[in-house]
Tab-separated table of C-alpha atoms in Angstrom:
chain	number	residue	atom	x	y	z
A	1	MET	CA	22.688	168.420	81.894
A	2	ALA	CA	24.164	170.725	84.875
A	3	LEU	CA	23.359	168.982	88.084
A	4	ALA	CA	24.304	165.545	86.071
A	5	LEU	CA	27.921	166.641	85.541
A	6	ARG	CA	27.639	167.746	89.035
A	7	TRP	CA	27.539	164.248	90.250
A	8	LEU	CA	29.997	162.858	87.907
A	9	ARG	CA	32.625	165.521	88.824
A	10	PRO	CA	33.616	164.095	92.251
A	11	LEU	CA	34.012	159.819	90.495
A	12	PRO	CA	37.924	160.319	89.249
A	13	SER	CA	39.015	161.413	93.196
A	14	LEU	CA	36.560	158.752	94.457
A	15	LEU	CA	37.563	155.967	92.318
A	16	HIS	CA	41.688	157.024	93.126
A	17	ARG	CA	40.976	156.731	96.721
A	18	SER	CA	38.518	153.120	96.268
A	19	SER	CA	41.119	151.457	93.759
A	20	PHE	CA	42.556	148.276	95.524
A	21	PRO	CA	45.981	148.258	96.330
A	22	LEU	CA	48.086	145.716	94.629
A	23	SER	CA	50.160	144.264	97.464
A	24	ARG	CA	50.084	143.412	101.098
A	25	GLY	CA	51.102	145.986	103.648
A	26	LEU	CA	54.530	145.060	105.057
A	27	PRO	CA	53.860	143.586	108.987
A	28	GLY	CA	54.597	146.921	111.612
A	29	ALA	CA	53.596	149.478	109.107
A	30	PRO	CA	50.318	151.438	110.286
A	31	THR	CA	47.286	149.893	109.267
A	32	GLY	CA	45.845	150.075	105.600
A	33	CYS	CA	49.977	150.806	104.695
A	34	PRO	CA	50.324	149.237	101.292
A	35	ALA	CA	53.761	150.241	101.052
A	36	LEU	CA	55.570	146.945	100.729
A	37	LEU	CA	55.828	147.363	96.577
A	38	LEU	CA	57.507	151.076	96.913
A	39	GLU	CA	60.120	152.688	98.405
A	40	GLY	CA	58.294	154.581	100.996
A	41	CYS	CA	54.860	155.328	101.842
A	42	ARG	CA	53.828	158.555	101.234
A	43	GLN	CA	51.033	158.948	103.069
A	44	CYS	CA	52.507	157.742	106.919
A	45	GLY	CA	56.462	158.247	105.843
A	46	HIS	CA	56.962	154.499	107.754
A	47	GLN	CA	60.196	153.078	105.635
A	48	VAL	CA	59.768	150.500	104.132
A	49	LEU	CA	61.400	147.139	103.892
A	50	LEU	CA	61.340	145.580	100.588
A	51	SER	CA	60.342	147.268	97.354
A	52	ARG	CA	59.206	145.840	94.486
A	53	GLN	CA	59.162	146.936	90.560
A	54	LEU	CA	57.979	145.138	87.360
A	55	ALA	CA	59.881	144.915	84.451
A	56	THR	CA	58.988	144.393	81.110
A	57	LYS	CA	60.685	141.859	78.920
A	58	LYS	CA	59.411	140.746	75.233
A	59	ALA	CA	59.143	136.890	74.347
A	60	LYS	CA	59.211	135.224	71.286
A	61	GLY	CA	55.613	136.278	69.255
A	62	LYS	CA	54.571	138.088	72.262
A	63	GLY	CA	55.033	140.310	75.263
A	64	GLN	CA	55.317	139.722	78.670
A	65	SER	CA	55.988	141.310	82.070
A	66	GLN	CA	58.109	140.152	85.211
A	67	ALA	CA	58.399	141.090	88.327
A	68	LYS	CA	61.825	142.168	90.054
A	69	VAL	CA	62.548	142.230	93.106
A	70	ASN	CA	64.640	144.903	94.863
A	71	ILE	CA	65.843	144.528	97.948
A	72	SER	CA	67.119	147.237	100.962
A	73	ALA	CA	69.984	144.400	102.148
A	74	ALA	CA	70.716	146.491	104.756
A	75	LEU	CA	66.639	146.453	106.218
A	76	VAL	CA	67.101	142.481	105.691
A	77	GLU	CA	71.057	142.177	107.504
A	78	ASP	CA	69.261	140.314	110.656
A	79	ILE	CA	67.577	138.207	107.928
A	80	ILE	CA	70.311	137.038	105.600
A	81	ASN	CA	73.407	139.282	104.417
A	82	LEU	CA	72.338	139.678	100.804
A	83	GLU	CA	75.558	141.932	100.232
A	84	GLU	CA	77.950	138.828	100.936
A	85	THR	CA	75.567	136.342	98.777
A	86	HIS	CA	75.975	138.714	95.862
A	87	GLU	CA	79.431	138.748	96.344
A	88	ASP	CA	80.044	134.754	97.295
A	89	MET	CA	78.086	134.647	93.007
A	90	GLN	CA	80.478	137.185	91.410
A	91	ALA	CA	83.412	135.302	93.384
A	92	VAL	CA	82.435	131.902	91.513
A	93	VAL	CA	82.843	134.391	88.260
A	94	GLU	CA	86.114	136.333	88.778
A	95	ALA	CA	86.834	132.023	89.382
A	96	LEU	CA	85.640	131.288	85.947
A	97	LYS	CA	87.514	134.130	83.991
A	98	GLU	CA	90.453	133.542	85.673
A	99	ASP	CA	90.432	129.687	84.214
A	100	PHE	CA	89.491	130.648	80.708
A	101	SER	CA	92.190	132.948	80.995
A	102	ARG	CA	95.160	130.359	82.441
A	103	ASN	CA	93.844	127.360	81.848
A	104	ILE	CA	91.758	127.514	78.639
A	105	SER	CA	94.336	129.267	75.829
A	106	VAL	CA	95.061	128.285	72.129
A	107	ARG	CA	98.825	130.044	73.039
A	108	THR	CA	100.589	129.281	76.193
A	109	SER	CA	103.772	130.533	76.468
A	110	PRO	CA	105.966	130.641	79.697
A	111	GLY	CA	103.293	132.465	81.923
A	112	ALA	CA	100.533	130.634	81.530
A	113	LEU	CA	103.069	128.027	83.649
A	114	ASP	CA	103.699	130.647	86.343
A	115	HIS	CA	100.104	130.049	87.715
A	116	ILE	CA	100.300	126.107	88.352
A	117	THR	CA	100.003	124.830	91.857
A	118	VAL	CA	102.472	122.368	93.149
A	119	VAL	CA	101.851	120.696	95.612
A	120	THR	CA	105.234	119.508	98.514
A	121	LYS	CA	105.834	118.090	101.481
A	122	ASP	CA	106.343	121.564	102.943
A	123	GLY	CA	103.230	122.968	101.782
A	124	LYS	CA	101.729	124.203	98.100
A	125	PHE	CA	103.780	126.758	96.060
A	126	PRO	CA	103.346	128.069	92.860
A	127	LEU	CA	105.734	126.610	89.993
A	128	ASN	CA	107.063	130.009	89.280
A	129	GLN	CA	108.331	129.829	92.954
A	130	LEU	CA	109.971	126.650	92.648
A	131	GLY	CA	111.529	127.041	88.943
A	132	GLN	CA	112.297	129.280	86.427
A	133	ILE	CA	109.754	129.151	83.929
A	134	SER	CA	111.704	129.597	79.885
A	135	GLN	CA	110.455	129.330	76.285
A	136	LYS	CA	113.430	127.925	74.263
A	137	SER	CA	111.410	127.699	71.283
A	138	PRO	CA	107.260	128.536	69.698
A	139	GLN	CA	106.712	124.212	70.910
A	140	LEU	CA	109.264	124.271	73.733
A	141	LEU	CA	109.437	125.987	77.414
A	142	ILE	CA	111.947	124.678	80.066
A	143	VAL	CA	111.106	124.422	83.736
A	144	ASN	CA	114.806	124.736	85.386
A	145	MET	CA	114.299	123.337	89.024
A	146	THR	CA	117.710	123.808	90.330
A	147	ASN	CA	117.356	125.986	92.893
A	148	PHE	CA	114.463	123.310	94.352
A	149	PRO	CA	115.303	120.101	93.033
A	150	GLU	CA	113.157	117.842	95.279
A	151	SER	CA	110.247	119.472	93.980
A	152	THR	CA	111.177	118.661	90.203
A	153	ALA	CA	108.796	115.434	90.579
A	154	ALA	CA	106.015	116.817	92.433
A	155	ALA	CA	106.067	120.100	89.069
A	156	MET	CA	105.849	117.269	87.187
A	157	LYS	CA	102.529	116.144	88.304
A	158	ALA	CA	101.662	119.792	88.824
A	159	ILE	CA	102.520	120.037	84.701
A	160	ARG	CA	100.806	116.919	83.880
A	161	GLU	CA	97.354	117.924	86.176
A	162	SER	CA	97.264	121.368	85.058
A	163	GLY	CA	94.314	120.590	82.703
A	164	MET	CA	96.466	122.720	79.682
A	165	ASN	CA	96.780	118.728	77.353
A	166	LEU	CA	100.692	119.555	78.734
A	167	ASN	CA	103.281	116.121	78.715
A	168	PRO	CA	106.092	117.640	80.334
A	169	GLU	CA	109.595	115.035	80.072
A	170	VAL	CA	112.090	115.784	82.966
A	171	ASP	CA	115.656	115.951	82.331
A	172	GLY	CA	118.000	116.028	85.898
A	173	THR	CA	116.455	118.770	87.399
A	174	MET	CA	115.091	120.233	83.697
A	175	ILE	CA	111.089	119.621	83.229
A	176	ARG	CA	110.784	119.856	79.274
A	177	VAL	CA	107.279	121.323	78.437
A	178	PRO	CA	106.406	120.661	75.222
A	179	VAL	CA	103.946	122.992	73.427
A	180	PRO	CA	100.861	120.719	71.889
A	181	LYS	CA	100.246	122.055	68.132
A	182	VAL	CA	97.074	124.155	67.636
A	183	THR	CA	95.192	122.098	65.617
A	184	ARG	CA	91.371	121.613	64.616
A	185	GLU	CA	90.915	118.841	67.279
A	186	HIS	CA	92.660	120.692	70.107
A	187	ARG	CA	90.848	123.476	69.934
A	188	GLU	CA	88.061	121.264	69.888
A	189	ASN	CA	89.393	119.788	73.037
A	190	LEU	CA	89.969	123.469	74.604
A	191	ALA	CA	86.010	124.508	74.041
A	192	LYS	CA	85.270	121.102	76.214
A	193	LEU	CA	87.027	121.919	78.400
A	194	ALA	CA	85.665	125.460	79.204
A	195	LYS	CA	81.962	123.942	78.921
A	196	GLN	CA	82.735	121.625	81.437
A	197	SER	CA	84.726	123.926	83.633
A	198	THR	CA	80.996	126.126	83.071
A	199	ASN	CA	79.602	123.715	84.593
A	200	LYS	CA	81.035	123.327	87.303
A	201	SER	CA	81.019	126.749	88.360
A	202	LYS	CA	77.218	126.857	88.257
A	203	GLU	CA	77.177	123.532	90.394
A	204	ALA	CA	79.628	126.347	92.704
A	205	LEU	CA	76.588	128.667	92.308
A	206	ARG	CA	73.950	126.206	93.043
A	207	LYS	CA	75.590	125.371	96.355
A	208	VAL	CA	75.986	129.408	96.902
A	209	ARG	CA	72.375	129.981	95.637
A	210	SER	CA	70.684	127.046	97.945
A	211	LYS	CA	73.017	127.877	101.428
A	212	SER	CA	71.389	130.806	101.414
A	213	ILE	CA	67.999	129.919	100.564
A	214	SER	CA	68.259	127.735	103.440
A	215	GLN	CA	69.708	130.793	106.402
A	216	VAL	CA	66.293	132.952	104.980
A	217	LYS	CA	64.224	129.641	105.407
A	218	LYS	CA	65.259	129.275	109.039
A	219	SER	CA	63.172	133.216	109.714
A	220	LYS	CA	59.939	131.696	108.875
A	221	SER	CA	58.709	131.955	112.347
A	222	LYS	CA	60.445	135.495	113.156
A	223	VAL	CA	59.203	137.052	109.094
A	224	SER	CA	56.306	136.922	106.808
A	225	GLU	CA	55.441	134.793	104.476
A	226	ASP	CA	55.360	137.494	102.164
A	227	THR	CA	58.872	138.216	103.632
A	228	ILE	CA	60.579	135.354	102.913
A	229	TRP	CA	59.115	134.449	99.192
A	230	LEU	CA	60.346	138.001	98.616
A	231	LEU	CA	64.049	137.323	99.825
A	232	GLU	CA	64.302	133.525	97.499
A	233	LYS	CA	62.991	135.656	95.189
A	234	GLN	CA	65.737	138.293	95.346
A	235	ILE	CA	68.319	135.734	95.274
A	236	GLN	CA	66.874	133.353	93.232
A	237	GLN	CA	67.405	136.322	90.574
A	238	MET	CA	71.114	137.091	91.627
A	239	ALA	CA	71.836	133.274	90.739
A	240	ASP	CA	70.291	134.095	87.449
A	241	GLU	CA	72.045	137.172	86.783
A	242	ALA	CA	75.327	135.228	87.129
A	243	VAL	CA	74.207	131.977	85.532
A	244	ALA	CA	73.497	134.147	81.824
A	245	GLU	CA	77.424	135.581	82.668
A	246	MET	CA	78.862	133.089	82.420
A	247	ASP	CA	76.798	131.997	79.533
A	248	LYS	CA	78.201	135.233	78.043
A	249	LEU	CA	81.975	134.194	79.382
A	250	LEU	CA	81.609	130.602	77.582
A	251	ALA	CA	80.197	132.036	75.131
A	252	ALA	CA	83.163	134.665	74.097
A	253	LYS	CA	85.252	131.785	74.901
A	254	THR	CA	83.867	128.928	72.294
A	255	LYS	CA	83.854	131.977	69.794
A	256	GLU	CA	87.114	132.452	70.113
A	257	LEU	CA	89.139	128.942	70.302
A	258	LEU	CA	86.664	127.451	67.572
A	259	GLY	CA	86.461	130.954	64.934
């Protein structure tokens, strides 16, 4: 029995040393270095290019594990600027937030017209730089174009095409903007506009993703297939996160509009 125990004692350490690595080594790392899935190689001190973490998500009825890629942007900057890609995607999300705030709202106030861009022969200008906007009553806004009377027609067109469901009327250099009553139909139309705007933003996001992935694929001759795959997956994850944020914004706006 004692002899058998002496033979069994080394087995755990032998099994540990012989366990099969879950990843292929990073190109350029010392032979046998399985550090691709780690933040760094503890055995050789080799700096690692990429890292992958496992995140667990529960699906309906059963649990599923999904690989989550976490790439160091600084170490792949010669292939693609991941920070710039993330900023471009977030810019699309922020533009959607701005659109919801300014254009898709139940209440219309003088400030809601400020952002409307008027195209004139001298360039593009915010409406509030060309005319004085005031509220005569809860259902009527006035835009005084006395300072720039030549831009009255352009201002009328900009207000009508703003997507705010406004039908301005002109009286000399004064633009009368009736504010529609908040009916159920109006709320539903605003909710439709919110969904359309979200879909347009998602299309813009897909263009950012496609552009980034195309840029990564141009480096296929310079880096390993694993690196290309991980970068593509990272970009897709960033896009998925942006889409999820857009869906939350749409859900919140729809609830605000329809109650």
